[in-house]
Amino acid sequence: MSDTNPDAGAEANSQSQLGMQAMLDLAAPQPNYKALIEQGGFVQPMDHIAISFSRANSEFVLRHHELFSSRVEMNLGNVRPLIPLNVDPPQHASYRKLLDPLFSPKRMDEQEADITRRVNALIDAFIDRRECNFSEEFADLFPTSVFLGLMGLPEDELPMFLRLRDGILHPEKLDPDARLDLDKRLAVMNGTGQEIYDYFGGLIELRQYEPANDIISRFLSVEMDGEKLSHEDILDICYLFLIAGLDTVSDSLTCFYAFLARNPDHRRQIADDPAVIPAAVEELLRWESPVPAGVPRVAREEVELPNGQLVREGTAVVVSYGAANVDPAECPDAFDVRFDRKKNSHIAFGAGVHRCLGSHLARRELRVTLREWHRRIPDYHIKPGHEQLEYPPGLRHVKDLMLAWD
Ligand code: HEM
């Protein structure tokens, strides 16, 4: 990129603007992604900050942890790095070896009956009303309820967990001024962060004296590289579980149901043939990419990307999973949403060593929801008068998705 060529400067500037627009237009980002990929798939809106849109560049950044570090400030109310998200290899591998079995497919098989029960209990509450606020009455509650089960915690802690989650990820729900006032936003997030540390700190102490058959008791008993996990290690893992495992599934569900309510042909495929559900979940994850971008990766040295762009040492590269998932270089008919796709290698759960720890849990929650919901409510639509959908800032999600059925 030359500083002396005014045309090149103007082009880079307009690409940067489009790049920012793509990151902010959460309702329908795919056309912007397409345009950005066609223009090279990489923008640098500020010195030391870049966004990668093409699949080739993005996979390269995610898979080359020796060139790009994940040890970055998250500003999510946390006072220490989140484990394992902000830990680089080789230490990262030790944490994953310990954590992966907790979320394995086999472990999810054991959870399936509990997950199914929780889906149906939520549907029971509104099915006879023939309408619901899907975001509030289902999507928000369900993953948190499952999380309580996994952590061996009582159901009556659900409102508190939702408040802790919102305090970090949606601070404006706790203090409306936090929407625009950065100081107030930080105050809510930092206060909530401290509450999360206090809550899990108390629970860890309790489990030290009264072990139970739950995840925290397991953390207290296992060894990593010949040593017990420290109190802070356990806190930093639980902190990440709370922010990574609750909102992501809620957000995915609102995006999925907005799509299905507006696309009856796709909805009917699921209702008529539940065997299509696993493929539908993968395709909706690809198309919707509810986590549109990930933790920035900081270049440890100057790096040339596969598409030819140079990344200077110290530059934080944000990877747009959403764009990579509609890159025609990987997926030729990327703009068709097809549940009969033979190959679907989306990176909605990331790629490389930090690929989502909870992907099997997320998939199970999404599949069971689609199965049970369409068994009981096969035909539904957006409630008349509520067709204009709002996708607020943050991860991609629909606020107040109002569904109705006959
Ligand atoms: C559909 C739902 C979900 C999506 C789309 C999603 C997406 C992602 C993505 C893209 C990453 C990679 C971040 C990066 O490399 O910067 C990630 C990491 C992670 N996710 Fe998920 N996630 C989901 C559900 C969950 C659930 C249910 C959990 C439960 C605990 C979870 C726990 C984690 C953890 C702990 C990491 C960090 C892994 C590491 O650094 O090694 N996620 N997730």
GROMACS .gro file of N, CA and C in nm, residues 83 94-95 98-99 204 208 215-216 218-235 237:
model
   84
   83ILE      N    1  -0.872  -1.822   3.023
   83ILE     CA    2  -0.811  -1.954   2.994
   83ILE      C    3  -0.916  -2.043   2.928
   94SER      N    4  -0.189  -2.794   2.713
   94SER     CA    5  -0.210  -2.862   2.841
   94SER      C    6  -0.351  -2.834   2.894
   95TYR      N    7  -0.395  -2.709   2.879
   95TYR     CA    8  -0.532  -2.678   2.924
   95TYR      C    9  -0.635  -2.753   2.840
   98LEU      N   10  -0.690  -3.109   2.925
   98LEU     CA   11  -0.770  -3.123   3.047
   98LEU      C   12  -0.919  -3.095   3.022
   99LEU      N   13  -0.944  -2.995   2.937
   99LEU     CA   14  -1.082  -2.948   2.920
   99LEU      C   15  -1.161  -3.023   2.813
  204ILE      N   16  -1.569  -2.249   4.446
  204ILE     CA   17  -1.447  -2.332   4.449
  204ILE      C   18  -1.414  -2.368   4.594
  208GLN      N   19  -1.406  -2.740   4.771
  208GLN     CA   20  -1.285  -2.794   4.833
  208GLN      C   21  -1.321  -2.877   4.955
  215ILE      N   22  -1.823  -3.018   3.756
  215ILE     CA   23  -1.702  -2.977   3.684
  215ILE      C   24  -1.600  -2.913   3.778
  216ILE      N   25  -1.645  -2.830   3.871
  216ILE     CA   26  -1.549  -2.762   3.959
  216ILE      C   27  -1.477  -2.863   4.050
  218ARG      N   28  -1.413  -3.158   3.975
  218ARG     CA   29  -1.317  -3.225   3.889
  218ARG      C   30  -1.192  -3.140   3.870
  219PHE      N   31  -1.212  -3.011   3.846
  219PHE     CA   32  -1.096  -2.921   3.831
  219PHE      C   33  -1.008  -2.926   3.956
  220LEU      N   34  -1.071  -2.941   4.073
  220LEU     CA   35  -0.994  -2.941   4.198
  220LEU      C   36  -0.914  -3.070   4.215
  221SER      N   37  -0.961  -3.175   4.148
  221SER     CA   38  -0.896  -3.304   4.172
  221SER      C   39  -0.790  -3.338   4.067
  222VAL      N   40  -0.798  -3.275   3.946
  222VAL     CA   41  -0.706  -3.317   3.839
  222VAL      C   42  -0.571  -3.246   3.847
  223GLU      N   43  -0.476  -3.304   3.775
  223GLU     CA   44  -0.343  -3.240   3.766
  223GLU      C   45  -0.313  -3.206   3.622
  224MET      N   46  -0.243  -3.094   3.604
  224MET     CA   47  -0.200  -3.055   3.469
  224MET      C   48  -0.048  -3.048   3.470
  225ASP      N   49   0.016  -3.123   3.385
  225ASP     CA   50   0.163  -3.129   3.382
  225ASP      C   51   0.218  -3.156   3.523
  226GLY      N   52   0.154  -3.247   3.595
  226GLY     CA   53   0.204  -3.288   3.726
  226GLY      C   54   0.170  -3.195   3.841
  227GLU      N   55   0.092  -3.089   3.812
  227GLU     CA   56   0.055  -2.996   3.921
  227GLU      C   57  -0.095  -2.974   3.923
  228LYS      N   58  -0.147  -2.944   4.045
  228LYS     CA   59  -0.290  -2.912   4.056
  228LYS      C   60  -0.317  -2.777   3.991
  229LEU      N   61  -0.440  -2.759   3.942
  229LEU     CA   62  -0.477  -2.626   3.891
  229LEU      C   63  -0.483  -2.530   4.008
  230SER      N   64  -0.439  -2.406   3.987
  230SER     CA   65  -0.447  -2.308   4.096
  230SER      C   66  -0.590  -2.255   4.106
  231HIS      N   67  -0.621  -2.191   4.219
  231HIS     CA   68  -0.751  -2.130   4.240
  231HIS      C   69  -0.779  -2.031   4.126
  232GLU      N   70  -0.678  -1.952   4.090
  232GLU     CA   71  -0.697  -1.852   3.983
  232GLU      C   72  -0.719  -1.918   3.847
  233ASP      N   73  -0.648  -2.028   3.820
  233ASP     CA   74  -0.670  -2.100   3.694
  233ASP      C   75  -0.818  -2.140   3.682
  234ILE      N   76  -0.870  -2.197   3.788
  234ILE     CA   77  -1.010  -2.246   3.783
  234ILE      C   78  -1.104  -2.127   3.764
  235LEU      N   79  -1.076  -2.018   3.835
  235LEU     CA   80  -1.159  -1.898   3.819
  235LEU      C   81  -1.158  -1.849   3.674
  237ILE      N   82  -1.095  -2.011   3.401
  237ILE     CA   83  -1.164  -2.103   3.310
  237ILE      C   84  -1.316  -2.082   3.323
   0.00000   0.00000   0.00000
